[in-house]
């Protein structure tokens, strides 16, 4: 159980600092999107966004939405850990939350990576794929983590059914 408390503390710390950053981004985003003379350096996945035209502003907006979706998945994971702390493990809500967390992580990853790919293709005239091995920001690792949460959801669903069947037998 100690590991569960550590996990909850780490998630809470990440959530707190990410929420501060998200609030700042949400406040500054309208100024960036609707101002033509705002000169702000923006980096997305290591790519510096050079031009400030409608296309790049759309790219920034999509990546902000992607980040907020990921932040929401962390919120849901905190909720699951809270359920585990209350020993509510084999519940329908846990299965649903794990599945939703996985889907949100996959959606967030695809949104951010596809938008940067399209940016490189259109703005930089560079068509390429980068596979970062050993990086936690890797497309493959992020999608794998999302799929892992969906698999965990299915495992918990199977475990719930086995638990219900065993309770009926007894």
PDB file of C-alpha atoms in Angstrom:
ATOM      1  CA  UNK A   1       0.000   0.000   0.000  1.00  0.00           C
ATOM      2  CA  UNK A   2       2.955   2.307   0.497  1.00  0.00           C
ATOM      3  CA  UNK A   3       3.578   2.305  -3.260  1.00  0.00           C
ATOM      4  CA  UNK A   4      -0.009   3.365  -3.822  1.00  0.00           C
ATOM      5  CA  UNK A   5       0.460   6.359  -1.522  1.00  0.00           C
ATOM      6  CA  UNK A   6       3.681   7.289  -3.323  1.00  0.00           C
ATOM      7  CA  UNK A   7       1.914   7.003  -6.687  1.00  0.00           C
ATOM      8  CA  UNK A   8      -0.934   9.207  -5.448  1.00  0.00           C
ATOM      9  CA  UNK A   9       1.554  11.794  -4.143  1.00  0.00           C
ATOM     10  CA  UNK A  10       3.498  11.869  -7.422  1.00  0.00           C
ATOM     11  CA  UNK A  11       0.293  12.159  -9.453  1.00  0.00           C
ATOM     12  CA  UNK A  12      -0.976  14.938  -7.176  1.00  0.00           C
ATOM     13  CA  UNK A  13       2.318  16.817  -7.546  1.00  0.00           C
ATOM     14  CA  UNK A  14       2.264  16.410 -11.338  1.00  0.00           C
ATOM     15  CA  UNK A  15      -1.403  17.430 -11.441  1.00  0.00           C
ATOM     16  CA  UNK A  16      -0.798  20.554  -9.341  1.00  0.00           C
ATOM     17  CA  UNK A  17       2.101  21.888 -11.424  1.00  0.00           C
ATOM     18  CA  UNK A  18       0.489  20.904 -14.719  1.00  0.00           C
ATOM     19  CA  UNK A  19      -2.711  22.659 -13.694  1.00  0.00           C
ATOM     20  CA  UNK A  20      -0.769  25.864 -13.016  1.00  0.00           C
ATOM     21  CA  UNK A  21       0.823  25.596 -16.465  1.00  0.00           C
ATOM     22  CA  UNK A  22      -2.514  24.802 -18.102  1.00  0.00           C
ATOM     23  CA  UNK A  23      -4.162  27.841 -16.524  1.00  0.00           C
ATOM     24  CA  UNK A  24      -1.321  30.031 -17.820  1.00  0.00           C
ATOM     25  CA  UNK A  25      -1.616  28.556 -21.305  1.00  0.00           C
ATOM     26  CA  UNK A  26      -5.395  28.991 -21.341  1.00  0.00           C
ATOM     27  CA  UNK A  27      -4.983  32.640 -20.327  1.00  0.00           C
ATOM     28  CA  UNK A  28      -2.297  33.354 -22.960  1.00  0.00           C
ATOM     29  CA  UNK A  29      -3.819  31.297 -25.799  1.00  0.00           C
ATOM     30  CA  UNK A  30      -6.478  33.849 -26.853  1.00  0.00           C
ATOM     31  CA  UNK A  31      -3.816  36.584 -26.986  1.00  0.00           C
ATOM     32  CA  UNK A  32      -1.649  34.362 -29.201  1.00  0.00           C
ATOM     33  CA  UNK A  33      -4.496  33.262 -31.454  1.00  0.00           C
ATOM     34  CA  UNK A  34      -6.119  36.661 -32.000  1.00  0.00           C
ATOM     35  CA  UNK A  35      -3.121  38.994 -31.963  1.00  0.00           C
ATOM     36  CA  UNK A  36      -1.176  39.557 -35.144  1.00  0.00           C
ATOM     37  CA  UNK A  37       1.804  41.340 -33.602  1.00  0.00           C
ATOM     38  CA  UNK A  38       2.488  39.020 -30.666  1.00  0.00           C
ATOM     39  CA  UNK A  39       6.011  37.668 -31.008  1.00  0.00           C
ATOM     40  CA  UNK A  40       6.182  34.598 -28.818  1.00  0.00           C
ATOM     41  CA  UNK A  41       8.602  31.693 -29.172  1.00  0.00           C
ATOM     42  CA  UNK A  42       6.684  28.420 -29.201  1.00  0.00           C
ATOM     43  CA  UNK A  43       8.131  24.932 -29.178  1.00  0.00           C
ATOM     44  CA  UNK A  44       6.061  21.799 -29.737  1.00  0.00           C
ATOM     45  CA  UNK A  45       7.767  18.423 -29.398  1.00  0.00           C
ATOM     46  CA  UNK A  46      11.146  20.062 -29.873  1.00  0.00           C
ATOM     47  CA  UNK A  47      10.006  21.875 -33.025  1.00  0.00           C
ATOM     48  CA  UNK A  48      10.160  25.650 -32.918  1.00  0.00           C
ATOM     49  CA  UNK A  49       7.119  27.160 -34.583  1.00  0.00           C
ATOM     50  CA  UNK A  50       8.554  29.874 -36.810  1.00  0.00           C
ATOM     51  CA  UNK A  51       5.675  31.593 -38.613  1.00  0.00           C
ATOM     52  CA  UNK A  52       2.601  33.003 -36.996  1.00  0.00           C
ATOM     53  CA  UNK A  53      -0.046  32.441 -39.628  1.00  0.00           C
ATOM     54  CA  UNK A  54      -3.484  30.855 -39.348  1.00  0.00           C
ATOM     55  CA  UNK A  55      -2.069  27.384 -39.987  1.00  0.00           C
ATOM     56  CA  UNK A  56       0.534  27.534 -37.210  1.00  0.00           C
ATOM     57  CA  UNK A  57      -1.958  29.101 -34.822  1.00  0.00           C
ATOM     58  CA  UNK A  58      -4.296  26.175 -35.544  1.00  0.00           C
ATOM     59  CA  UNK A  59      -1.398  23.812 -34.868  1.00  0.00           C
ATOM     60  CA  UNK A  60      -0.750  25.462 -31.509  1.00  0.00           C
ATOM     61  CA  UNK A  61      -4.450  25.291 -30.657  1.00  0.00           C
ATOM     62  CA  UNK A  62      -4.613  21.563 -31.506  1.00  0.00           C
ATOM     63  CA  UNK A  63      -1.568  20.883 -29.341  1.00  0.00           C
ATOM     64  CA  UNK A  64      -3.048  22.819 -26.423  1.00  0.00           C
ATOM     65  CA  UNK A  65      -6.222  20.719 -26.719  1.00  0.00           C
ATOM     66  CA  UNK A  66      -4.027  17.597 -26.879  1.00  0.00           C
ATOM     67  CA  UNK A  67      -2.206  18.646 -23.702  1.00  0.00           C
ATOM     68  CA  UNK A  68      -5.503  19.329 -21.917  1.00  0.00           C
ATOM     69  CA  UNK A  69      -6.783  15.888 -22.936  1.00  0.00           C
ATOM     70  CA  UNK A  70      -3.632  14.319 -21.503  1.00  0.00           C
ATOM     71  CA  UNK A  71      -4.023  16.373 -18.327  1.00  0.00           C
ATOM     72  CA  UNK A  72      -7.597  15.098 -18.010  1.00  0.00           C
ATOM     73  CA  UNK A  73      -6.301  11.518 -18.285  1.00  0.00           C
ATOM     74  CA  UNK A  74      -3.975  12.241 -15.350  1.00  0.00           C
ATOM     75  CA  UNK A  75      -6.970  13.567 -13.403  1.00  0.00           C
ATOM     76  CA  UNK A  76      -8.823  10.310 -14.105  1.00  0.00           C
ATOM     77  CA  UNK A  77      -5.792   8.259 -13.079  1.00  0.00           C
ATOM     78  CA  UNK A  78      -5.725  10.148  -9.774  1.00  0.00           C
ATOM     79  CA  UNK A  79      -9.384   9.212  -9.385  1.00  0.00           C
ATOM     80  CA  UNK A  80      -8.590   5.512  -9.984  1.00  0.00           C
ATOM     81  CA  UNK A  81      -5.780   5.578  -7.437  1.00  0.00           C
ATOM     82  CA  UNK A  82      -8.197   7.186  -4.960  1.00  0.00           C
ATOM     83  CA  UNK A  83     -10.641   4.316  -5.556  1.00  0.00           C
ATOM     84  CA  UNK A  84      -7.815   1.835  -4.977  1.00  0.00           C
ATOM     85  CA  UNK A  85      -6.954   3.571  -1.705  1.00  0.00           C
ATOM     86  CA  UNK A  86     -10.558   3.098  -0.580  1.00  0.00           C
ATOM     87  CA  UNK A  87     -10.216  -0.576  -1.605  1.00  0.00           C
ATOM     88  CA  UNK A  88     -12.795  -0.198  -4.367  1.00  0.00           C
ATOM     89  CA  UNK A  89     -10.837  -2.252  -6.868  1.00  0.00           C
ATOM     90  CA  UNK A  90     -13.228  -4.458  -8.806  1.00  0.00           C
ATOM     91  CA  UNK A  91     -15.837  -1.843  -9.639  1.00  0.00           C
ATOM     92  CA  UNK A  92     -17.409  -0.948 -12.962  1.00  0.00           C
ATOM     93  CA  UNK A  93     -16.144   2.610 -12.587  1.00  0.00           C
ATOM     94  CA  UNK A  94     -12.522   1.413 -12.401  1.00  0.00           C
ATOM     95  CA  UNK A  95     -12.944  -0.553 -15.638  1.00  0.00           C
ATOM     96  CA  UNK A  96     -14.579   2.416 -17.340  1.00  0.00           C
ATOM     97  CA  UNK A  97     -11.923   4.854 -16.118  1.00  0.00           C
ATOM     98  CA  UNK A  98      -9.004   2.653 -17.209  1.00  0.00           C
ATOM     99  CA  UNK A  99     -10.535   2.309 -20.674  1.00  0.00           C
ATOM    100  CA  UNK A 100     -11.185   6.058 -20.911  1.00  0.00           C
ATOM    101  CA  UNK A 101      -7.652   6.886 -19.724  1.00  0.00           C
ATOM    102  CA  UNK A 102      -6.214   4.646 -22.422  1.00  0.00           C
ATOM    103  CA  UNK A 103      -8.362   6.176 -25.150  1.00  0.00           C
ATOM    104  CA  UNK A 104      -7.517   9.725 -24.039  1.00  0.00           C
ATOM    105  CA  UNK A 105      -3.779   9.017 -24.027  1.00  0.00           C
ATOM    106  CA  UNK A 106      -3.946   7.513 -27.520  1.00  0.00           C
ATOM    107  CA  UNK A 107      -6.065  10.408 -28.836  1.00  0.00           C
ATOM    108  CA  UNK A 108      -3.765  13.005 -27.263  1.00  0.00           C
ATOM    109  CA  UNK A 109      -0.675  11.324 -28.684  1.00  0.00           C
ATOM    110  CA  UNK A 110      -2.113  11.010 -32.180  1.00  0.00           C
ATOM    111  CA  UNK A 111      -3.344  14.617 -32.189  1.00  0.00           C
ATOM    112  CA  UNK A 112       0.004  16.083 -31.192  1.00  0.00           C
ATOM    113  CA  UNK A 113       2.166  13.854 -33.396  1.00  0.00           C
ATOM    114  CA  UNK A 114       0.011  14.126 -36.517  1.00  0.00           C
ATOM    115  CA  UNK A 115      -0.182  17.921 -36.187  1.00  0.00           C
ATOM    116  CA  UNK A 116       3.625  18.223 -35.906  1.00  0.00           C
ATOM    117  CA  UNK A 117       4.015  15.825 -38.853  1.00  0.00           C
ATOM    118  CA  UNK A 118       1.672  17.976 -40.966  1.00  0.00           C
ATOM    119  CA  UNK A 119       3.480  21.149 -39.834  1.00  0.00           C
ATOM    120  CA  UNK A 120       6.827  19.728 -40.925  1.00  0.00           C
ATOM    121  CA  UNK A 121       5.346  18.605 -44.225  1.00  0.00           C
ATOM    122  CA  UNK A 122       3.658  21.913 -45.090  1.00  0.00           C
ATOM    123  CA  UNK A 123       5.705  24.658 -43.420  1.00  0.00           C
ATOM    124  CA  UNK A 124       9.182  23.139 -43.533  1.00  0.00           C
ATOM    125  CA  UNK A 125       8.760  21.019 -46.668  1.00  0.00           C
ATOM    126  CA  UNK A 126      10.242  18.140 -44.741  1.00  0.00           C
ATOM    127  CA  UNK A 127       8.642  14.739 -44.861  1.00  0.00           C
ATOM    128  CA  UNK A 128      10.008  12.383 -42.263  1.00  0.00           C
ATOM    129  CA  UNK A 129       9.234  10.224 -39.316  1.00  0.00           C
ATOM    130  CA  UNK A 130      11.247  10.232 -36.133  1.00  0.00           C
ATOM    131  CA  UNK A 131      11.151   7.215 -33.880  1.00  0.00           C
ATOM    132  CA  UNK A 132      12.647   8.076 -30.514  1.00  0.00           C
ATOM    133  CA  UNK A 133      13.727   4.956 -28.691  1.00  0.00           C
ATOM    134  CA  UNK A 134      14.183   5.255 -24.965  1.00  0.00           C
ATOM    135  CA  UNK A 135      12.240   8.495 -24.751  1.00  0.00           C
ATOM    136  CA  UNK A 136       9.051   8.801 -22.747  1.00  0.00           C
ATOM    137  CA  UNK A 137       7.796  11.327 -25.280  1.00  0.00           C
ATOM    138  CA  UNK A 138       8.027   8.756 -28.048  1.00  0.00           C
ATOM    139  CA  UNK A 139       4.946   8.170 -30.180  1.00  0.00           C
ATOM    140  CA  UNK A 140       5.276   4.397 -29.836  1.00  0.00           C
ATOM    141  CA  UNK A 141       5.719   4.504 -26.056  1.00  0.00           C
ATOM    142  CA  UNK A 142       2.770   6.867 -25.582  1.00  0.00           C
ATOM    143  CA  UNK A 143       0.433   4.805 -27.757  1.00  0.00           C
ATOM    144  CA  UNK A 144       1.631   1.647 -25.990  1.00  0.00           C
ATOM    145  CA  UNK A 145       0.834   3.147 -22.595  1.00  0.00           C
ATOM    146  CA  UNK A 146      -2.640   4.101 -23.801  1.00  0.00           C
ATOM    147  CA  UNK A 147      -3.237   0.606 -25.155  1.00  0.00           C
ATOM    148  CA  UNK A 148      -1.882  -0.836 -21.896  1.00  0.00           C
ATOM    149  CA  UNK A 149      -4.555   1.039 -19.946  1.00  0.00           C
ATOM    150  CA  UNK A 150      -7.212  -0.359 -22.274  1.00  0.00           C
ATOM    151  CA  UNK A 151      -5.835  -3.890 -21.752  1.00  0.00           C
ATOM    152  CA  UNK A 152      -5.835  -3.338 -17.982  1.00  0.00           C
ATOM    153  CA  UNK A 153      -9.483  -2.312 -18.325  1.00  0.00           C
ATOM    154  CA  UNK A 154     -10.285  -5.630 -20.015  1.00  0.00           C
ATOM    155  CA  UNK A 155      -8.331  -7.560 -17.374  1.00  0.00           C
ATOM    156  CA  UNK A 156     -10.248  -5.840 -14.597  1.00  0.00           C
ATOM    157  CA  UNK A 157     -13.523  -6.596 -16.393  1.00  0.00           C
ATOM    158  CA  UNK A 158     -12.601 -10.299 -16.561  1.00  0.00           C
ATOM    159  CA  UNK A 159     -11.535 -10.254 -12.906  1.00  0.00           C
ATOM    160  CA  UNK A 160     -14.848  -8.623 -11.925  1.00  0.00           C
ATOM    161  CA  UNK A 161     -16.787 -11.356 -13.719  1.00  0.00           C
ATOM    162  CA  UNK A 162     -14.727 -14.094 -12.049  1.00  0.00           C
ATOM    163  CA  UNK A 163     -15.247 -12.442  -8.647  1.00  0.00           C
ATOM    164  CA  UNK A 164     -19.025 -12.210  -9.200  1.00  0.00           C
ATOM    165  CA  UNK A 165     -19.168 -15.864 -10.297  1.00  0.00           C
ATOM    166  CA  UNK A 166     -17.188 -16.986  -7.263  1.00  0.00           C
ATOM    167  CA  UNK A 167     -19.463 -15.024  -4.932  1.00  0.00           C
ATOM    168  CA  UNK A 168     -22.495 -16.710  -6.492  1.00  0.00           C
ATOM    169  CA  UNK A 169     -20.960 -20.153  -5.982  1.00  0.00           C
ATOM    170  CA  UNK A 170     -20.256 -19.532  -2.317  1.00  0.00           C
TER     171      UNK A 170
END
